[in-house]
C-alpha cells in the first residue's frame, strides 16, 4: 500500500467516527480552563484533572443518551452542549436572578425551572427539520468554543513554564542558606518578626468597629514596645506586602505588581534572610504556606503544619468555586462533613503556627524568625475563647462580631507568646520582637458600606527594641522601615565597631 493510499484509508476511518461528541466536550472544558487561566498563578495544573475528568465523562454520557434518542450524533452533540451550558451557568444565573428580583428564590424553585428551560430548548433542537442548518450550528459552535479555549490556554503556558523554573531553582537551593561568620554574632539579638494577617489598626477598630483595643496597646507598652499608632502600609495585598518587608524596600521593579509568581520568587529568595545569614544568623520561617503553597522560602528552618491524615479533602478552593458555578450547588450540603473536617485542620494549623513561636530554643542564636499567622484573617474558625464557630460563618464579614472575636482570640495568644518569649531571655537583654499586620481589614462583601476607603492601609505596627531610644521615632513609621532600622542599629553598627 502506497503512502497516498494509507492517507486515504486513514481519512475514511476518521469519516466513519462520529464527531458529535466534540462540541459538548469542548463546552464542558471551557469554564474549567477559563477559571484556571484566571487563577493560574495560585493553583496547580494537577487541580484540573478531577474537574476535567468529571466534565468530559458527564458530557460524553449526555451525548450518548441524546444521540440515541434523536438517532443523530450531531444533533445529540448540540442538545448535550445546551445542557452543559446550563449546568455550568447555573450558579451565575441564580446569583443574578436573586440580585435583581425581590422574590425569595430558593434552589428548589430555580433548579427545576433551569432544567425545564434547557429541556425545552433541547426539544426544539430534537424536532428541527433542517439538517444543514444544524450542521452549520454545530461547526460554528465547535470553532467558536475551540477559539475561546485556545485564547485561555495561551497565557497558561508561560505561567506554567515560570512555575517549573521556580521549582527547579527552589530544589537546587532546598537546603536553605548557610549561616556565615562575618559579624560578632555574640552581640547580635534574636529577632522575631510576627505578621498578623488582616489585623486592623487601633483607630479602625475604635471608629469603624466600635471596639476599644487599648488594653492590647497598654500591654505592649508595658512590655517596652513602641506602638506606631498612625502607621500605614504601602499595599493592601499580602502577596505584595511580604516581599516588600523581606526585601526591605517597596515593590516597584515589576511590570505588574500583581505578578504573583515573581512576587513569590522575591519571598523565597529574599534580601533580609540573605543579609542576616551572612552575619551569622540562623533563619527561620513559620506559616509561609498559609500565604501560598508555592512558597518555599530559603531559610535554615521552615515550619509549616503538615496534615498527615488519610482523609484528604478533595474539594479545595478551586474545586469549590466550580461546584458553586454548577447545578451541584443546591446539593453542596453533601460536602458539609468535609468542610467541617477541613475547618478542624485549619484550626490545628493556626494553633501550630502560634505555638511554634515559643518552641525555638533549640534553634541556634542569633536567629531571625519570620512568622506569618493567618489570623484574624478569614476563614473565621475561632470565637474569642478559641472555640469552634458555625462553619457557615467562616467568611461572614456582615456580622462584625465574627471578625472581632477571632481578632480578640488572636490578641490573647500574641500576649501569651510575648510573655513566653520574654521569659526565655535575660530581663536586661530581651529579643527584638516586631508585631505587625500586613494590611488592615479590607473591603469585603458586607464591610464596604460602613468602612472608609483608606482603612485597609492602616495597620498594627509595634516593636520591642532593647536599649533603643524611641524618642526619635514617629508614630507613623511604615512597617517596611522597621527591619532596616533594626539591621542598621544592631547589625551594621556592631560590624563598624568591630572594624574600628
Coordinates of N, CA, C and O in Angstrom, one line a residue, residues 262-358:
X262 N 6.4 36.1 40.3 CA 7.6 37.0 40.6 C 7.6 37.4 42.0 O 8.7 37.4 42.6
X263 N 6.5 37.7 42.6 CA 6.4 38.1 44.0 C 6.8 36.9 44.9 O 7.5 37.1 45.9
X264 N 6.3 35.8 44.6 CA 6.7 34.6 45.4 C 8.2 34.3 45.3 O 8.8 33.9 46.3
X265 N 8.7 34.5 44.1 CA 10.2 34.4 43.9 C 10.9 35.3 44.8 O 12.0 35.0 45.4
X266 N 10.4 36.6 45.0 CA 11.1 37.5 45.9 C 10.9 37.2 47.3 O 11.8 37.5 48.1
X267 N 9.9 36.4 47.7 CA 9.8 35.9 49.0 C 10.7 34.8 49.3 O 11.5 34.8 50.3
X268 N 10.8 33.9 48.3 CA 11.6 32.7 48.5 C 13.1 33.0 48.7 O 13.8 32.4 49.5
X269 N 13.5 33.9 47.9 CA 15.0 34.3 47.9 C 15.1 35.8 48.2 O 15.4 36.6 47.4
X270 N 14.8 36.1 49.5 CA 14.7 37.5 49.9 C 16.0 38.0 50.5 O 16.9 37.3 51.0
X271 N 16.1 39.3 50.5 CA 17.3 40.0 50.9 C 17.6 40.0 52.4 O 18.7 39.9 52.8
X272 N 16.5 40.1 53.2 CA 16.7 40.1 54.6 C 17.3 38.9 55.1 O 18.3 38.9 55.9
X273 N 16.8 37.7 54.7 CA 17.4 36.5 55.2 C 18.8 36.2 54.7 O 19.7 35.7 55.4
X274 N 19.0 36.6 53.4 CA 20.4 36.5 52.9 C 21.4 37.4 53.6 O 22.5 36.9 54.0
X275 N 21.0 38.6 53.9 CA 21.9 39.5 54.6 C 22.2 39.1 56.0 O 23.3 39.1 56.5
X276 N 21.1 38.7 56.7 CA 21.3 38.3 58.1 C 22.0 36.9 58.2 O 22.8 36.7 59.1
X277 N 21.8 36.1 57.2 CA 22.6 34.8 57.2 C 24.1 35.0 57.1 O 24.9 34.4 57.7
X278 N 24.4 36.0 56.3 CA 25.9 36.3 56.1 C 26.5 36.8 57.4 O 27.7 36.7 57.6
X279 N 25.6 37.4 58.3 CA 26.1 37.9 59.6 C 26.1 36.9 60.6 O 26.3 37.2 61.8
X280 N 25.8 35.6 60.3 CA 25.8 34.5 61.2 C 24.4 34.2 61.8 O 24.3 33.3 62.7
X281 N 23.4 34.8 61.3 CA 22.0 34.5 61.8 C 21.5 33.1 61.3 O 21.8 32.8 60.1
X282 N 20.8 32.4 62.1 CA 20.0 31.3 61.7 C 18.6 31.8 61.3 O 18.0 32.4 62.1
X283 N 18.2 31.5 60.1 CA 16.9 32.0 59.7 C 15.8 30.9 59.8 O 16.0 29.8 59.5
X284 N 14.7 31.4 60.2 CA 13.5 30.5 60.5 C 12.3 31.1 59.8 O 12.0 32.3 59.9
X285 N 11.5 30.3 59.2 CA 10.2 30.8 58.6 C 9.1 29.9 59.1 O 9.2 28.7 59.2
X286 N 8.0 30.5 59.6 CA 6.9 29.8 60.1 C 5.6 30.3 59.4 O 5.4 31.5 59.2
X287 N 4.8 29.3 59.0 CA 3.4 29.5 58.4 C 3.4 30.1 57.1 O 2.4 30.7 56.7
X288 N 4.5 30.0 56.3 CA 4.5 30.6 55.0 C 3.5 30.0 54.0 O 3.1 30.7 53.1
X289 N 3.2 28.7 54.2 CA 2.3 28.1 53.3 C 0.9 28.6 53.4 O 0.0 28.4 52.6
X290 N 0.6 29.3 54.5 CA -0.7 29.9 54.6 C -0.9 31.1 53.6 O -2.0 31.5 53.3
X291 N 0.2 31.7 53.2 CA 0.2 32.7 52.2 C -0.1 32.1 50.8 O -0.9 32.5 50.1
X292 N 0.7 31.1 50.5 CA 0.6 30.4 49.2 C 1.4 29.0 49.3 O 2.5 29.0 49.8
X293 N 0.8 27.9 48.8 CA 1.5 26.7 48.9 C 2.8 26.7 48.0 O 3.6 25.8 48.1
X294 N 2.9 27.7 47.1 CA 4.0 27.7 46.2 C 5.2 28.3 46.9 O 6.3 28.3 46.3
X295 N 5.1 28.9 48.1 CA 6.2 29.5 48.8 C 7.1 28.4 49.3 O 6.7 27.5 50.1
X296 N 8.4 28.5 49.0 CA 9.4 27.5 49.5 C 10.6 28.4 49.9 O 11.6 28.3 49.3
X297 N 10.4 29.1 51.0 CA 11.4 30.2 51.4 C 12.8 29.5 51.7 O 12.8 28.5 52.3
X298 N 13.8 30.2 51.3 CA 15.2 29.7 51.5 C 15.7 30.1 52.9 O 16.4 31.1 53.1
X299 N 15.3 29.3 53.9 CA 15.7 29.6 55.3 C 16.3 28.4 55.8 O 16.1 27.3 55.3
X300 N 17.0 28.5 57.0 CA 17.6 27.3 57.6 C 16.6 26.4 58.2 O 16.8 25.2 58.2
X301 N 15.5 26.9 58.7 CA 14.4 26.1 59.3 C 13.1 26.6 58.7 O 12.9 27.8 58.6
X302 N 12.2 25.7 58.3 CA 10.9 26.0 57.9 C 9.9 25.2 58.6 O 10.0 24.0 58.7
X303 N 8.9 25.9 59.2 CA 7.9 25.2 60.0 C 6.5 25.5 59.4 O 6.1 26.6 59.4
X304 N 5.9 24.5 58.8 CA 4.5 24.6 58.3 C 3.8 23.4 58.7 O 4.3 22.3 58.6
X305 N 2.6 23.6 59.2 CA 1.8 22.4 59.7 C 1.5 21.5 58.5 O 1.0 21.9 57.4
X306 N 1.9 20.2 58.7 CA 1.6 19.2 57.6 C 0.6 18.2 58.1 O 0.8 17.6 59.1
X307 N -0.5 18.1 57.4 CA -1.6 17.2 57.8 C -1.2 15.8 57.2 O -1.1 15.7 56.0
X308 N -1.1 14.8 58.0 CA -0.6 13.5 57.6 C -1.8 12.5 57.6 O -1.6 11.3 57.4
X309 N -3.0 13.0 57.8 CA -4.1 12.1 57.8 C -4.4 11.5 56.4 O -4.1 12.1 55.4
X310 N -5.1 10.4 56.3 CA -5.5 9.8 55.1 C -6.8 10.5 54.5 O -7.1 10.3 53.3
X311 N -7.5 11.2 55.3 CA -8.8 11.8 54.9 C -8.5 13.1 54.2 O -8.8 14.2 54.8
X312 N -8.0 13.1 53.0 CA -7.7 14.3 52.3 C -9.0 14.9 51.7 O -9.8 14.2 51.1
X313 N -9.1 16.2 51.8 CA -10.2 17.0 51.2 C -10.0 17.1 49.7 O -9.0 17.7 49.3
X314 N -11.0 16.6 49.0 CA -10.8 16.8 47.5 C -11.5 18.0 47.0 O -11.2 18.5 45.9
X315 N -12.3 18.6 47.8 CA -12.9 19.9 47.4 C -12.1 21.0 48.0 O -12.3 21.5 49.1
X316 N -11.1 21.5 47.2 CA -10.3 22.6 47.7 C -10.9 23.9 47.1 O -12.0 23.9 46.6
X317 N -10.2 25.0 47.3 CA -10.8 26.3 46.9 C -11.2 26.4 45.4 O -12.3 26.9 45.1
X318 N -10.3 25.9 44.6 CA -10.5 25.9 43.1 C -11.7 25.1 42.8 O -12.6 25.5 42.0
X319 N -11.8 23.9 43.3 CA -12.9 23.0 43.0 C -14.2 23.5 43.6 O -15.3 23.3 43.0
X320 N -14.1 24.2 44.8 CA -15.3 24.7 45.4 C -16.0 25.8 44.5 O -17.2 25.9 44.4
X321 N -15.1 26.6 43.9 CA -15.7 27.7 43.0 C -16.4 27.0 41.9 O -17.5 27.5 41.5
X322 N -15.8 25.9 41.3 CA -16.5 25.2 40.2 C -17.8 24.6 40.7 O -18.9 24.7 40.0
X323 N -17.9 24.0 41.9 CA -19.1 23.5 42.4 C -20.1 24.6 42.5 O -21.3 24.4 42.2
X324 N -19.7 25.8 43.0 CA -20.6 26.9 43.2 C -21.2 27.4 41.9 O -22.3 28.0 41.9
X325 N -20.5 27.2 40.8 CA -21.0 27.6 39.5 C -22.1 26.7 38.9 O -22.9 27.2 38.1
X326 N -22.1 25.5 39.3 CA -22.9 24.5 38.6 C -24.2 24.1 39.3 O -24.5 24.6 40.4
X327 N -24.9 23.2 38.7 CA -26.2 22.7 39.3 C -25.9 21.8 40.5 O -26.9 21.3 41.1
X328 N -24.7 21.5 40.8 CA -24.3 20.8 42.0 C -24.5 21.7 43.2 O -24.7 21.2 44.3
X329 N -24.5 23.0 43.0 CA -24.6 23.9 44.1 C -25.7 23.7 45.1 O -25.6 23.7 46.3
X330 N -26.9 23.4 44.6 CA -28.0 23.1 45.6 C -27.8 21.9 46.5 O -28.4 21.8 47.5
X331 N -26.8 21.1 46.1 CA -26.6 19.9 46.9 C -25.2 20.0 47.6 O -24.6 19.0 48.0
X332 N -24.7 21.2 47.8 CA -23.4 21.4 48.4 C -23.4 20.9 49.9 O -22.3 20.7 50.4
X333 N -24.6 20.8 50.5 CA -24.6 20.3 51.8 C -24.0 18.9 52.0 O -23.6 18.5 53.1
X334 N -23.9 18.2 50.8 CA -23.3 16.8 50.8 C -21.9 16.9 51.3 O -21.3 16.0 51.9
X335 N -21.2 18.1 51.0 CA -19.8 18.2 51.4 C -19.6 18.8 52.8 O -18.4 19.0 53.1
X336 N -20.7 19.0 53.5 CA -20.5 19.5 54.8 C -19.6 18.8 55.7 O -18.7 19.4 56.4
X337 N -19.6 17.4 55.8 CA -18.6 16.8 56.7 C -17.2 17.1 56.3 O -16.3 17.2 57.1
X338 N -16.9 17.2 55.0 CA -15.6 17.5 54.5 C -15.2 18.9 54.9 O -14.0 19.2 55.2
X339 N -16.2 19.9 54.8 CA -15.9 21.2 55.2 C -15.6 21.3 56.7 O -14.6 22.0 57.1
X340 N -16.3 20.6 57.5 CA -16.1 20.6 58.9 C -14.7 20.0 59.2 O -13.9 20.5 60.0
X341 N -14.4 19.0 58.5 CA -13.1 18.3 58.7 C -12.0 19.3 58.3 O -10.9 19.4 59.0
X342 N -12.2 20.0 57.2 CA -11.2 21.0 56.8 C -11.0 22.1 57.8 O -9.9 22.5 58.1
X343 N -12.1 22.6 58.4 CA -12.0 23.6 59.4 C -11.2 23.1 60.6 O -10.4 23.9 61.2
X344 N -11.4 21.9 61.0 CA -10.6 21.3 62.1 C -9.1 21.4 61.8 O -8.3 21.7 62.6
X345 N -8.8 21.0 60.6 CA -7.4 21.0 60.2 C -6.8 22.4 60.1 O -5.7 22.7 60.5
X346 N -7.7 23.4 59.7 CA -7.2 24.8 59.7 C -7.0 25.3 61.1 O -6.0 26.0 61.4
X347 N -7.8 24.9 62.1 CA -7.7 25.3 63.5 C -6.3 24.8 64.0 O -5.6 25.5 64.6
X348 N -6.1 23.5 63.7 CA -4.8 22.9 64.2 C -3.6 23.6 63.6 O -2.6 23.9 64.3
X349 N -3.8 23.9 62.3 CA -2.7 24.6 61.6 C -2.4 26.0 62.2 O -1.2 26.3 62.5
X350 N -3.4 26.8 62.5 CA -3.2 28.1 63.1 C -2.6 28.0 64.5 O -1.7 28.7 64.8
X351 N -3.1 27.1 65.3 CA -2.5 26.9 66.6 C -1.1 26.4 66.6 O -0.3 26.8 67.4
X352 N -0.8 25.6 65.6 CA 0.6 25.1 65.4 C 1.5 26.2 65.2 O 2.6 26.4 65.8
X353 N 1.1 27.2 64.3 CA 2.0 28.3 63.9 C 2.2 29.2 65.2 O 3.3 29.7 65.4
X354 N 1.2 29.4 65.9 CA 1.3 30.2 67.1 C 2.2 29.6 68.2 O 3.1 30.2 68.7
X355 N 2.0 28.3 68.4 CA 2.8 27.6 69.4 C 4.2 27.5 69.0 O 5.1 27.6 69.9
X356 N 4.5 27.3 67.7 CA 5.9 27.1 67.3 C 6.7 28.3 67.6 O 8.0 28.2 67.8
X357 N 6.2 29.5 67.7 CA 6.9 30.7 68.0 C 7.6 30.6 69.4 O 8.7 31.2 69.6
X358 N 7.1 29.9 70.3 CA 7.7 29.8 71.6 C 8.5 28.5 71.8 O 8.9 28.2 72.9

